[in-house]
Amino acid sequence: MHRSWSISGIDLLLPFGSDLGRRQGLEQGLRQAIRDGRLPPGARLPSTRVLAHDLGVARGTVSDAYAQLVAEGYLVARQGSGTTVAAGPVLVVETAPASAARTVPRADFRTGTPDLSSFPRTAWMAAARRAVHEAPDDAFGYGDPRGRIELRRALAAYLGRARGVRATPERIVVCNGYTQVLAILCSVLRSQGAGAVAMEDPCIPVHREIVAASGLEIVGVPVDSEGARIDTLAGQRLGAVVVTPAHQFPLGVTMAPSRRSALIRWARSAGAFVIEDDYDGEFRYDRQPVGALQGLDPDRVIYAGTASKTLAPGLRLAWLVIPASLMEPVVQARLVTDRHSGVIDQLTIACLIESGEFDRHVRRMRMQYRRRRDLLVAALAERVPALRPSGIAAGLHALLMLPSEGPSEGQVLAEASARGVALYELGPSWHAPGGHPGGVVIGYATPPQHGFTSALELLVDTFAALYPV
Amino acid sequence: MHRSWSISGIDLLLPFGSDLGRRQGLEQGLRQAIRDGRLPPGARLPSTRVLAHDLGVARGTVSDAYAQLVAEGYLVARQGSGTTVAAGPVLVVETAPASAARTVPRADFRTGTPDLSSFPRTAWMAAARRAVHEAPDDAFGYGDPRGRIELRRALAAYLGRARGVRATPERIVVCNGYTQVLAILCSVLRSQGAGAVAMEDPCIPVHREIVAASGLEIVGVPVDSEGARIDTLAGQRLGAVVVTPAHQFPLGVTMAPSRRSALIRWARSAGAFVIEDDYDGEFRYDRQPVGALQGLDPDRVIYAGTASKTLAPGLRLAWLVIPASLMEPVVQARLVTDRHSGVIDQLTIACLIESGEFDRHVRRMRMQYRRRRDLLVAALAERVPALRPSGIAAGLHALLMLPSEGPSEGQVLAEASARGVALYELGPSWHAPGGHPGGVVIGYATPPQHGFTSALELLVDTFAALYPV
């Protein structure tokens, strides 16, 4: 219900809804009118007596509303000169349009995301219920910057068992995803005097952005079939080198044993750290997982694992296992960054790990992704022999390097896009643009399970059209 | 089950648990022995044939285990010279002792935390269940850096209704607590060329640390009975001023209407921003809540609200309503900080707000805290007339300024601590140490509801002993 009402010749529509109450309705109407500029700065309001009479409300209602708006700075009350609109113009905020609808691809093979339709909602909620009901009261307060002890205990055992990581709960820091891991490590390295960090070339572009945002210089490390070329680090002054030894992103190679040892030797002699981004270490199909590099030297290697591929990126949870020497600066950096991660998801994951549900889920997904990979490899072999997927022993993506005589990376992406197929382009992963062989990355974990077969068909049709036999 | 076994005269105990399988058991035992130094660098391992015979396992089991450890860099296999332990010494991580048990105070009146025993676990879980089961699949993926649209929609309506904030979902950014809010805003201000930020003096010490960590200089703004002294800002070159207008922390004063207008005028003429830290705006006892300053000029005021006082700090969730001009840099800063906040808690709070449960909880807590405040004020008036609590119209804390002739702040804290009473000391809140009147802050929301009466008794006994009538 609204009432029309006029001040200084300006008509106002005042909402008088029963829910809000009369005073609040009056306040809201006046506030809105002042904000909209309908009641301009300096405009004099009727006396409380007059307005109460006009509106048919108690005088106290109007004086309370005026007093509130004076307290908020919209109105000014001066002894003897009545109530006026405050002098500062109150600007109007336009309502931004809702973000433009994005086109949803018919077949989404952009890598980086596991199958979100397989997020274990029921197991999650069962664990969350236990976690929330069993948590001590103080779990809901400000807590340890490293994260909840329940999760750090579960992770220390899990990481040792599943990834060969040497972890104690005291050395684990739970973070908001690998993005925060990298940002915090960079800020610590910088504050310790580092000027540059080496990163694999190619790597994820946004990771370079994160490092660059911290003010560190980035040195590229070429990657060959045995992983990062450690020999190129010799003689460089670096705070750290960031590597993906289990399954290089995006090339998919596994770091060779000799490179692993060489990397540790280099880190020791250079007094530098190795940041091991173990983003998809849980997913290995052709043999036992390769244990984490960190196990070789927990004082030089900073291990980073994540829930983004095993559970869901939307959780924004990752974990660091850090050398003793970095504990204090990392904790300090975390305190001025955001203190710690949200406790409920942490307690929930701890329950999932302790109950075995986490391992069951990972096992189930590993089988599912392995089958997807096999289907992809078989379909390409049959229909697009020109393309040979690589990097397929592990992880959630396969690399397709494009033959130099065929269509370019841009042409492949355009054709795919025209058919509703979204791919991850290799191009932006290189540190310097241009001069690189073309390639695309197939994130075969991305499509929902129920739609994988049809998505794969669209994908293979696209390549078959681009590379006719 | 373990088997004892000897290499190069060193006895090893190999775990052969049925769960792990023989190969994994062998791998684990060898890995452990190498890490512990029991198998030193260069030690030669028996041939696979010999070891398989000794252990009574298939030869393939041993070769697989060796191959795995070669892949991980623990062992080196050379054609013709057998398998040896890799040269790089594998360092041993000592297990850090569990963090020393902290003394739990008998009566905890440190401010900053709401009553954690009243966290609405049941309502939370009901909302979480709905949130998780109804969420679209893509909610679990990488998402909008501003946060889930469901929460931003709910917040826009809630903040308008409860706090007079002018918000659209497009202008809201959900963050990990006020710490992250402040850290991100500082990094944005700095990248836009700001060199200094003004902060109320006194304020929370860790907030100064956050600003200082961003590289910004801090200018103190004195606070009097009408709030921050805006007049002291004149002529200063500042990127922003951080204020707590609804209930100054720690002094508890509410910013006077004239100061609110003066602040907006200053911000406009200086081209600076106002950061409104509305940490406890939901809790006002003596009259209508004072609407947010942001409503006066959403283009100059950055509004920050939080779930830390209404629900729990452990959630690490806060929200910004930001001027259009800051949207792009804030979103960019968030992307390289940690992308976005965890989605499940966000969706849960959205459900809590939409269902009315959030308001019900806040209302219930407001009544509870009001009653606690009344009990505190009455008990002090009766037994410790020398102390007059101030800043009690709102929020979760009261300020006790200490009479200059009585015990010092340090003496009060020591006596309280000796009696098991924890207080929040005023001293560190001042920008510059020394020369300030003594005071303590009573966080009367902190004790659990069931223990409030006895905690209050201990508190008042302490003061009665210090200030005998």
JSON list of C-alpha atoms in Angstrom, two decimals, chain B residues 338-414:
[
{"chain": "B", "resi": 338, "resn": "ASP", "atom": "CA", "xyz": [42.16, -17.03, -4.14]},
{"chain": "B", "resi": 339, "resn": "ARG", "atom": "CA", "xyz": [39.53, -16.71, -6.90]},
{"chain": "B", "resi": 340, "resn": "HIS", "atom": "CA", "xyz": [36.44, -16.82, -4.68]},
{"chain": "B", "resi": 341, "resn": "SER", "atom": "CA", "xyz": [35.09, -18.09, -1.38]},
{"chain": "B", "resi": 342, "resn": "GLY", "atom": "CA", "xyz": [33.94, -21.66, -0.79]},
{"chain": "B", "resi": 343, "resn": "VAL", "atom": "CA", "xyz": [30.51, -22.17, -2.32]},
{"chain": "B", "resi": 344, "resn": "ILE", "atom": "CA", "xyz": [28.80, -24.48, 0.15]},
{"chain": "B", "resi": 345, "resn": "ASP", "atom": "CA", "xyz": [28.81, -22.05, 3.08]},
{"chain": "B", "resi": 346, "resn": "GLN", "atom": "CA", "xyz": [27.76, -19.28, 0.72]},
{"chain": "B", "resi": 347, "resn": "LEU", "atom": "CA", "xyz": [24.77, -21.25, -0.54]},
{"chain": "B", "resi": 348, "resn": "THR", "atom": "CA", "xyz": [23.90, -22.21, 3.03]},
{"chain": "B", "resi": 349, "resn": "ILE", "atom": "CA", "xyz": [23.84, -18.61, 4.24]},
{"chain": "B", "resi": 350, "resn": "ALA", "atom": "CA", "xyz": [21.73, -17.66, 1.22]},
{"chain": "B", "resi": 351, "resn": "CYS", "atom": "CA", "xyz": [19.20, -20.31, 2.29]},
{"chain": "B", "resi": 352, "resn": "LEU", "atom": "CA", "xyz": [19.33, -19.10, 5.91]},
{"chain": "B", "resi": 353, "resn": "ILE", "atom": "CA", "xyz": [18.58, -15.54, 4.84]},
{"chain": "B", "resi": 354, "resn": "GLU", "atom": "CA", "xyz": [15.85, -16.47, 2.38]},
{"chain": "B", "resi": 355, "resn": "SER", "atom": "CA", "xyz": [14.06, -18.70, 4.88]},
{"chain": "B", "resi": 356, "resn": "GLY", "atom": "CA", "xyz": [14.08, -16.02, 7.58]},
{"chain": "B", "resi": 357, "resn": "GLU", "atom": "CA", "xyz": [16.22, -18.23, 9.86]},
{"chain": "B", "resi": 358, "resn": "PHE", "atom": "CA", "xyz": [19.09, -15.77, 9.73]},
{"chain": "B", "resi": 359, "resn": "ASP", "atom": "CA", "xyz": [16.92, -12.89, 10.98]},
{"chain": "B", "resi": 360, "resn": "ARG", "atom": "CA", "xyz": [15.40, -15.13, 13.62]},
{"chain": "B", "resi": 361, "resn": "HIS", "atom": "CA", "xyz": [18.87, -16.08, 14.85]},
{"chain": "B", "resi": 362, "resn": "VAL", "atom": "CA", "xyz": [20.06, -12.47, 14.91]},
{"chain": "B", "resi": 363, "resn": "ARG", "atom": "CA", "xyz": [16.93, -11.41, 16.80]},
{"chain": "B", "resi": 364, "resn": "ARG", "atom": "CA", "xyz": [17.41, -14.19, 19.34]},
{"chain": "B", "resi": 365, "resn": "MET", "atom": "CA", "xyz": [21.06, -13.30, 19.84]},
{"chain": "B", "resi": 366, "resn": "ARG", "atom": "CA", "xyz": [20.29, -9.58, 20.06]},
{"chain": "B", "resi": 367, "resn": "MET", "atom": "CA", "xyz": [17.90, -10.27, 22.97]},
{"chain": "B", "resi": 368, "resn": "GLN", "atom": "CA", "xyz": [20.42, -12.55, 24.61]},
{"chain": "B", "resi": 369, "resn": "TYR", "atom": "CA", "xyz": [23.28, -10.07, 24.33]},
{"chain": "B", "resi": 370, "resn": "ARG", "atom": "CA", "xyz": [21.09, -7.22, 25.48]},
{"chain": "B", "resi": 371, "resn": "ARG", "atom": "CA", "xyz": [20.23, -9.15, 28.58]},
{"chain": "B", "resi": 372, "resn": "ARG", "atom": "CA", "xyz": [23.91, -9.89, 29.19]},
{"chain": "B", "resi": 373, "resn": "ARG", "atom": "CA", "xyz": [24.74, -6.22, 28.81]},
{"chain": "B", "resi": 374, "resn": "ASP", "atom": "CA", "xyz": [22.01, -5.26, 31.25]},
{"chain": "B", "resi": 375, "resn": "LEU", "atom": "CA", "xyz": [23.30, -7.76, 33.78]},
{"chain": "B", "resi": 376, "resn": "LEU", "atom": "CA", "xyz": [26.85, -6.48, 33.37]},
{"chain": "B", "resi": 377, "resn": "VAL", "atom": "CA", "xyz": [25.84, -2.84, 33.74]},
{"chain": "B", "resi": 378, "resn": "ALA", "atom": "CA", "xyz": [23.67, -3.55, 36.77]},
{"chain": "B", "resi": 379, "resn": "ALA", "atom": "CA", "xyz": [26.29, -5.68, 38.51]},
{"chain": "B", "resi": 380, "resn": "LEU", "atom": "CA", "xyz": [29.00, -3.09, 38.02]},
{"chain": "B", "resi": 381, "resn": "ALA", "atom": "CA", "xyz": [26.71, -0.26, 39.18]},
{"chain": "B", "resi": 382, "resn": "GLU", "atom": "CA", "xyz": [25.94, -2.19, 42.31]},
{"chain": "B", "resi": 383, "resn": "ARG", "atom": "CA", "xyz": [29.35, -3.53, 43.23]},
{"chain": "B", "resi": 384, "resn": "VAL", "atom": "CA", "xyz": [31.94, -1.41, 41.42]},
{"chain": "B", "resi": 385, "resn": "PRO", "atom": "CA", "xyz": [30.56, 2.12, 41.21]},
{"chain": "B", "resi": 386, "resn": "ALA", "atom": "CA", "xyz": [34.03, 3.46, 40.38]},
{"chain": "B", "resi": 387, "resn": "LEU", "atom": "CA", "xyz": [33.78, 1.91, 36.92]},
{"chain": "B", "resi": 388, "resn": "ARG", "atom": "CA", "xyz": [31.21, 3.20, 34.43]},
{"chain": "B", "resi": 389, "resn": "PRO", "atom": "CA", "xyz": [30.88, 1.07, 31.29]},
{"chain": "B", "resi": 390, "resn": "SER", "atom": "CA", "xyz": [30.54, 3.03, 28.05]},
{"chain": "B", "resi": 391, "resn": "GLY", "atom": "CA", "xyz": [29.83, 2.20, 24.42]},
{"chain": "B", "resi": 392, "resn": "ILE", "atom": "CA", "xyz": [26.99, -0.01, 25.57]},
{"chain": "B", "resi": 393, "resn": "ALA", "atom": "CA", "xyz": [24.22, 1.06, 23.19]},
{"chain": "B", "resi": 394, "resn": "ALA", "atom": "CA", "xyz": [25.28, -1.49, 20.64]},
{"chain": "B", "resi": 395, "resn": "GLY", "atom": "CA", "xyz": [27.58, -4.34, 19.73]},
{"chain": "B", "resi": 396, "resn": "LEU", "atom": "CA", "xyz": [29.17, -7.10, 21.71]},
{"chain": "B", "resi": 397, "resn": "HIS", "atom": "CA", "xyz": [31.49, -5.19, 23.99]},
{"chain": "B", "resi": 398, "resn": "ALA", "atom": "CA", "xyz": [31.58, -2.50, 26.65]},
{"chain": "B", "resi": 399, "resn": "LEU", "atom": "CA", "xyz": [34.47, -0.23, 27.43]},
{"chain": "B", "resi": 400, "resn": "LEU", "atom": "CA", "xyz": [35.69, 0.36, 30.98]},
{"chain": "B", "resi": 401, "resn": "MET", "atom": "CA", "xyz": [37.98, 3.37, 31.24]},
{"chain": "B", "resi": 402, "resn": "LEU", "atom": "CA", "xyz": [40.06, 3.09, 34.40]},
{"chain": "B", "resi": 403, "resn": "PRO", "atom": "CA", "xyz": [40.17, 5.93, 36.94]},
{"chain": "B", "resi": 404, "resn": "SER", "atom": "CA", "xyz": [43.61, 7.53, 36.75]},
{"chain": "B", "resi": 405, "resn": "GLU", "atom": "CA", "xyz": [44.28, 7.17, 40.48]},
{"chain": "B", "resi": 406, "resn": "GLY", "atom": "CA", "xyz": [43.51, 3.45, 40.66]},
{"chain": "B", "resi": 407, "resn": "PRO", "atom": "CA", "xyz": [45.37, 0.36, 39.42]},
{"chain": "B", "resi": 408, "resn": "SER", "atom": "CA", "xyz": [46.93, 0.53, 35.96]},
{"chain": "B", "resi": 409, "resn": "GLU", "atom": "CA", "xyz": [45.69, -1.33, 32.91]},
{"chain": "B", "resi": 410, "resn": "GLY", "atom": "CA", "xyz": [48.49, -3.85, 33.38]},
{"chain": "B", "resi": 411, "resn": "GLN", "atom": "CA", "xyz": [47.60, -4.37, 37.03]},
{"chain": "B", "resi": 412, "resn": "VAL", "atom": "CA", "xyz": [43.94, -4.91, 36.18]},
{"chain": "B", "resi": 413, "resn": "LEU", "atom": "CA", "xyz": [44.82, -7.44, 33.50]},
{"chain": "B", "resi": 414, "resn": "ALA", "atom": "CA", "xyz": [47.25, -9.27, 35.79]}
]
